[in-house]
């Protein structure tokens, strides 16, 4: 009497292995695409976060400063006893915080920034008060444009002129 052993043939096993490899390749490529999308999203998020951080810093400084003037590639903000500046050199904006002309704390480096337009309150040549500022900010392939406007009241302008006369 002959005993029949039930088993798979070699061709059936090869077909199953090919199907498993095919499914593995499909799942692997989907996972790789998802991982690349996640990395791209993280990169975009970091860039947008740094642009937002720069904008919020500059906006808050513009609103809170008593006087803003531009001198030697520096945008200088004066608020009561504290001074801070944004330096625009080598295509980057650097913020320095300190008292008066001596900036004691380390600088904060922001994004690549290009000053597009600066408008002044008057026509004087020394320590001009900034009334309008337009910046081009680039982060990777994206470009942003920020505009800031500062309105001074007449008392602030008179005090500024008086303080500049005493310096001269």
PDB file of C-alpha atoms in Angstrom:
ATOM      1  CA  UNK A   1       0.000   0.000   0.000  1.00  0.00           C
ATOM      2  CA  UNK A   2       1.209   3.314  -1.012  1.00  0.00           C
ATOM      3  CA  UNK A   3       1.052   6.275   1.409  1.00  0.00           C
ATOM      4  CA  UNK A   4       0.333   9.621  -0.231  1.00  0.00           C
ATOM      5  CA  UNK A   5       2.229  12.503   1.292  1.00  0.00           C
ATOM      6  CA  UNK A   6       0.597  15.841   0.699  1.00  0.00           C
ATOM      7  CA  UNK A   7       3.115  18.597  -0.036  1.00  0.00           C
ATOM      8  CA  UNK A   8       3.616  21.668  -2.148  1.00  0.00           C
ATOM      9  CA  UNK A   9       5.427  21.441  -5.408  1.00  0.00           C
ATOM     10  CA  UNK A  10       8.530  23.483  -6.092  1.00  0.00           C
ATOM     11  CA  UNK A  11       6.654  25.761  -8.509  1.00  0.00           C
ATOM     12  CA  UNK A  12       3.977  26.541  -5.916  1.00  0.00           C
ATOM     13  CA  UNK A  13       6.639  27.492  -3.360  1.00  0.00           C
ATOM     14  CA  UNK A  14       8.410  29.761  -5.880  1.00  0.00           C
ATOM     15  CA  UNK A  15       5.136  31.518  -6.756  1.00  0.00           C
ATOM     16  CA  UNK A  16       4.414  32.179  -3.072  1.00  0.00           C
ATOM     17  CA  UNK A  17       7.954  33.537  -2.561  1.00  0.00           C
ATOM     18  CA  UNK A  18       7.615  35.853  -5.574  1.00  0.00           C
ATOM     19  CA  UNK A  19       4.293  37.178  -4.228  1.00  0.00           C
ATOM     20  CA  UNK A  20       5.839  37.793  -0.776  1.00  0.00           C
ATOM     21  CA  UNK A  21       8.828  39.641  -2.315  1.00  0.00           C
ATOM     22  CA  UNK A  22       6.500  41.720  -4.494  1.00  0.00           C
ATOM     23  CA  UNK A  23       4.352  42.728  -1.490  1.00  0.00           C
ATOM     24  CA  UNK A  24       7.464  43.527   0.545  1.00  0.00           C
ATOM     25  CA  UNK A  25       8.771  45.839  -2.184  1.00  0.00           C
ATOM     26  CA  UNK A  26       5.431  47.659  -2.396  1.00  0.00           C
ATOM     27  CA  UNK A  27       5.155  48.108   1.385  1.00  0.00           C
ATOM     28  CA  UNK A  28       8.825  49.199   1.606  1.00  0.00           C
ATOM     29  CA  UNK A  29       8.419  51.831  -1.115  1.00  0.00           C
ATOM     30  CA  UNK A  30       5.266  53.199   0.553  1.00  0.00           C
ATOM     31  CA  UNK A  31       7.097  53.433   3.897  1.00  0.00           C
ATOM     32  CA  UNK A  32      10.102  55.114   2.246  1.00  0.00           C
ATOM     33  CA  UNK A  33       7.836  57.675   0.551  1.00  0.00           C
ATOM     34  CA  UNK A  34       6.124  58.373   3.884  1.00  0.00           C
ATOM     35  CA  UNK A  35       9.475  58.816   5.637  1.00  0.00           C
ATOM     36  CA  UNK A  36      10.734  61.242   2.957  1.00  0.00           C
ATOM     37  CA  UNK A  37       7.486  63.207   3.225  1.00  0.00           C
ATOM     38  CA  UNK A  38       7.928  63.412   7.003  1.00  0.00           C
ATOM     39  CA  UNK A  39      11.490  64.718   6.624  1.00  0.00           C
ATOM     40  CA  UNK A  40      10.357  67.306   4.059  1.00  0.00           C
ATOM     41  CA  UNK A  41       7.526  68.400   6.372  1.00  0.00           C
ATOM     42  CA  UNK A  42       9.921  68.759   9.308  1.00  0.00           C
ATOM     43  CA  UNK A  43      12.308  70.828   7.209  1.00  0.00           C
ATOM     44  CA  UNK A  44       9.496  73.101   5.990  1.00  0.00           C
ATOM     45  CA  UNK A  45       8.182  73.446   9.531  1.00  0.00           C
ATOM     46  CA  UNK A  46      11.606  74.424  10.870  1.00  0.00           C
ATOM     47  CA  UNK A  47      12.055  77.017   8.118  1.00  0.00           C
ATOM     48  CA  UNK A  48       8.610  78.512   8.663  1.00  0.00           C
ATOM     49  CA  UNK A  49       9.240  78.525  12.423  1.00  0.00           C
ATOM     50  CA  UNK A  50      12.496  80.452  12.005  1.00  0.00           C
ATOM     51  CA  UNK A  51      10.815  82.954   9.658  1.00  0.00           C
ATOM     52  CA  UNK A  52       7.959  83.371  12.133  1.00  0.00           C
ATOM     53  CA  UNK A  53      10.400  83.808  15.018  1.00  0.00           C
ATOM     54  CA  UNK A  54      12.313  86.515  13.143  1.00  0.00           C
ATOM     55  CA  UNK A  55       9.106  88.307  12.171  1.00  0.00           C
ATOM     56  CA  UNK A  56       7.675  88.206  15.699  1.00  0.00           C
ATOM     57  CA  UNK A  57      10.945  89.464  17.211  1.00  0.00           C
ATOM     58  CA  UNK A  58      11.233  92.338  14.773  1.00  0.00           C
ATOM     59  CA  UNK A  59       7.533  93.193  15.033  1.00  0.00           C
ATOM     60  CA  UNK A  60       7.642  93.304  18.846  1.00  0.00           C
ATOM     61  CA  UNK A  61      10.813  95.393  18.766  1.00  0.00           C
ATOM     62  CA  UNK A  62       9.313  97.809  16.236  1.00  0.00           C
ATOM     63  CA  UNK A  63       6.175  98.281  18.325  1.00  0.00           C
ATOM     64  CA  UNK A  64       7.908  98.637  21.694  1.00  0.00           C
ATOM     65  CA  UNK A  65      10.838 100.867  20.719  1.00  0.00           C
ATOM     66  CA  UNK A  66      10.681 104.588  21.397  1.00  0.00           C
ATOM     67  CA  UNK A  67      13.084 105.393  18.546  1.00  0.00           C
ATOM     68  CA  UNK A  68      14.456 103.430  15.629  1.00  0.00           C
ATOM     69  CA  UNK A  69      17.315 104.610  13.485  1.00  0.00           C
ATOM     70  CA  UNK A  70      19.609 103.125  10.883  1.00  0.00           C
ATOM     71  CA  UNK A  71      23.351 103.631  11.069  1.00  0.00           C
ATOM     72  CA  UNK A  72      26.207 101.703   9.458  1.00  0.00           C
ATOM     73  CA  UNK A  73      24.227  98.606   8.467  1.00  0.00           C
ATOM     74  CA  UNK A  74      22.576  98.479  11.904  1.00  0.00           C
ATOM     75  CA  UNK A  75      18.939  99.012  12.725  1.00  0.00           C
ATOM     76  CA  UNK A  76      19.121 100.384  16.272  1.00  0.00           C
ATOM     77  CA  UNK A  77      16.137 100.336  18.622  1.00  0.00           C
ATOM     78  CA  UNK A  78      16.062 102.565  21.691  1.00  0.00           C
ATOM     79  CA  UNK A  79      13.621 101.813  24.470  1.00  0.00           C
ATOM     80  CA  UNK A  80      14.072 103.794  27.668  1.00  0.00           C
ATOM     81  CA  UNK A  81      17.439 102.628  29.067  1.00  0.00           C
ATOM     82  CA  UNK A  82      17.837  99.564  26.872  1.00  0.00           C
ATOM     83  CA  UNK A  83      19.226  99.496  23.355  1.00  0.00           C
ATOM     84  CA  UNK A  84      19.351  96.638  20.944  1.00  0.00           C
ATOM     85  CA  UNK A  85      20.261  96.386  17.331  1.00  0.00           C
ATOM     86  CA  UNK A  86      19.789  94.277  14.263  1.00  0.00           C
ATOM     87  CA  UNK A  87      22.938  94.071  12.173  1.00  0.00           C
ATOM     88  CA  UNK A  88      22.578  93.241   8.514  1.00  0.00           C
ATOM     89  CA  UNK A  89      25.900  91.940   7.300  1.00  0.00           C
ATOM     90  CA  UNK A  90      26.880  88.963   5.176  1.00  0.00           C
ATOM     91  CA  UNK A  91      23.236  88.644   4.157  1.00  0.00           C
ATOM     92  CA  UNK A  92      22.101  87.639   7.654  1.00  0.00           C
ATOM     93  CA  UNK A  93      20.323  89.517  10.409  1.00  0.00           C
ATOM     94  CA  UNK A  94      21.920  89.420  13.849  1.00  0.00           C
ATOM     95  CA  UNK A  95      20.228  90.757  16.945  1.00  0.00           C
ATOM     96  CA  UNK A  96      22.338  92.137  19.766  1.00  0.00           C
ATOM     97  CA  UNK A  97      20.946  93.183  23.110  1.00  0.00           C
ATOM     98  CA  UNK A  98      22.648  95.488  25.574  1.00  0.00           C
ATOM     99  CA  UNK A  99      22.745  98.867  27.201  1.00  0.00           C
ATOM    100  CA  UNK A 100      23.630 101.911  25.159  1.00  0.00           C
ATOM    101  CA  UNK A 101      26.305 101.386  22.483  1.00  0.00           C
ATOM    102  CA  UNK A 102      27.905  98.425  24.277  1.00  0.00           C
ATOM    103  CA  UNK A 103      26.110  95.218  23.427  1.00  0.00           C
ATOM    104  CA  UNK A 104      27.021  92.802  26.168  1.00  0.00           C
ATOM    105  CA  UNK A 105      24.848  89.767  25.533  1.00  0.00           C
ATOM    106  CA  UNK A 106      25.611  87.302  22.748  1.00  0.00           C
ATOM    107  CA  UNK A 107      23.991  87.849  19.412  1.00  0.00           C
ATOM    108  CA  UNK A 108      21.045  85.918  18.040  1.00  0.00           C
ATOM    109  CA  UNK A 109      21.517  84.979  14.391  1.00  0.00           C
ATOM    110  CA  UNK A 110      18.459  84.876  12.191  1.00  0.00           C
ATOM    111  CA  UNK A 111      17.791  84.129   8.551  1.00  0.00           C
ATOM    112  CA  UNK A 112      19.245  85.551   5.394  1.00  0.00           C
ATOM    113  CA  UNK A 113      17.727  89.033   5.144  1.00  0.00           C
ATOM    114  CA  UNK A 114      18.060  91.772   2.547  1.00  0.00           C
ATOM    115  CA  UNK A 115      16.980  95.334   3.300  1.00  0.00           C
ATOM    116  CA  UNK A 116      14.781  96.416   0.425  1.00  0.00           C
ATOM    117  CA  UNK A 117      13.551  99.873   1.435  1.00  0.00           C
ATOM    118  CA  UNK A 118      14.102 102.240   4.325  1.00  0.00           C
ATOM    119  CA  UNK A 119      12.180 105.495   4.601  1.00  0.00           C
ATOM    120  CA  UNK A 120      13.052 108.183   7.112  1.00  0.00           C
ATOM    121  CA  UNK A 121      10.997 110.755   9.008  1.00  0.00           C
ATOM    122  CA  UNK A 122      13.048 113.712   7.837  1.00  0.00           C
ATOM    123  CA  UNK A 123      15.865 114.631   5.477  1.00  0.00           C
ATOM    124  CA  UNK A 124      18.658 114.949   8.023  1.00  0.00           C
ATOM    125  CA  UNK A 125      21.801 112.963   7.313  1.00  0.00           C
ATOM    126  CA  UNK A 126      22.788 111.961  10.855  1.00  0.00           C
ATOM    127  CA  UNK A 127      20.954 109.337  12.940  1.00  0.00           C
ATOM    128  CA  UNK A 128      17.869 109.217  10.779  1.00  0.00           C
ATOM    129  CA  UNK A 129      14.677 108.004  12.405  1.00  0.00           C
ATOM    130  CA  UNK A 130      13.191 105.075  10.518  1.00  0.00           C
ATOM    131  CA  UNK A 131       9.509 105.404   9.672  1.00  0.00           C
ATOM    132  CA  UNK A 132       9.165 102.514   7.197  1.00  0.00           C
ATOM    133  CA  UNK A 133      11.170  99.351   6.649  1.00  0.00           C
ATOM    134  CA  UNK A 134      10.753  96.723   3.943  1.00  0.00           C
ATOM    135  CA  UNK A 135      12.760  93.494   4.193  1.00  0.00           C
ATOM    136  CA  UNK A 136      13.191  90.529   1.885  1.00  0.00           C
ATOM    137  CA  UNK A 137      13.670  87.321   3.855  1.00  0.00           C
ATOM    138  CA  UNK A 138      14.682  84.075   2.219  1.00  0.00           C
ATOM    139  CA  UNK A 139      14.520  80.644   3.760  1.00  0.00           C
ATOM    140  CA  UNK A 140      15.581  77.783   1.497  1.00  0.00           C
ATOM    141  CA  UNK A 141      13.573  78.145  -1.701  1.00  0.00           C
ATOM    142  CA  UNK A 142      10.870  80.375  -0.214  1.00  0.00           C
ATOM    143  CA  UNK A 143      10.964  84.154  -0.118  1.00  0.00           C
ATOM    144  CA  UNK A 144       9.043  86.407   2.223  1.00  0.00           C
ATOM    145  CA  UNK A 145       8.610  90.167   2.333  1.00  0.00           C
ATOM    146  CA  UNK A 146       8.036  92.024   5.599  1.00  0.00           C
ATOM    147  CA  UNK A 147       6.948  95.647   5.896  1.00  0.00           C
ATOM    148  CA  UNK A 148       7.038  97.615   9.131  1.00  0.00           C
ATOM    149  CA  UNK A 149       5.820 101.142   9.751  1.00  0.00           C
ATOM    150  CA  UNK A 150       6.629 103.265  12.790  1.00  0.00           C
ATOM    151  CA  UNK A 151       4.576 106.347  13.577  1.00  0.00           C
ATOM    152  CA  UNK A 152       6.153 108.871  15.925  1.00  0.00           C
ATOM    153  CA  UNK A 153       4.151 111.528  17.701  1.00  0.00           C
ATOM    154  CA  UNK A 154       5.371 115.133  17.566  1.00  0.00           C
ATOM    155  CA  UNK A 155       6.710 115.016  21.134  1.00  0.00           C
ATOM    156  CA  UNK A 156       8.895 112.016  20.314  1.00  0.00           C
ATOM    157  CA  UNK A 157      10.283 113.789  17.252  1.00  0.00           C
ATOM    158  CA  UNK A 158      11.120 116.920  19.264  1.00  0.00           C
ATOM    159  CA  UNK A 159      12.788 114.839  21.989  1.00  0.00           C
ATOM    160  CA  UNK A 160      14.782 113.005  19.332  1.00  0.00           C
ATOM    161  CA  UNK A 161      16.003 116.241  17.779  1.00  0.00           C
ATOM    162  CA  UNK A 162      16.936 117.638  21.202  1.00  0.00           C
ATOM    163  CA  UNK A 163      18.863 114.506  22.149  1.00  0.00           C
ATOM    164  CA  UNK A 164      20.742 114.578  18.829  1.00  0.00           C
ATOM    165  CA  UNK A 165      21.643 118.237  19.251  1.00  0.00           C
ATOM    166  CA  UNK A 166      23.198 117.540  22.635  1.00  0.00           C
ATOM    167  CA  UNK A 167      25.267 114.696  21.136  1.00  0.00           C
ATOM    168  CA  UNK A 168      26.717 116.865  18.315  1.00  0.00           C
TER     169      UNK A 168
END
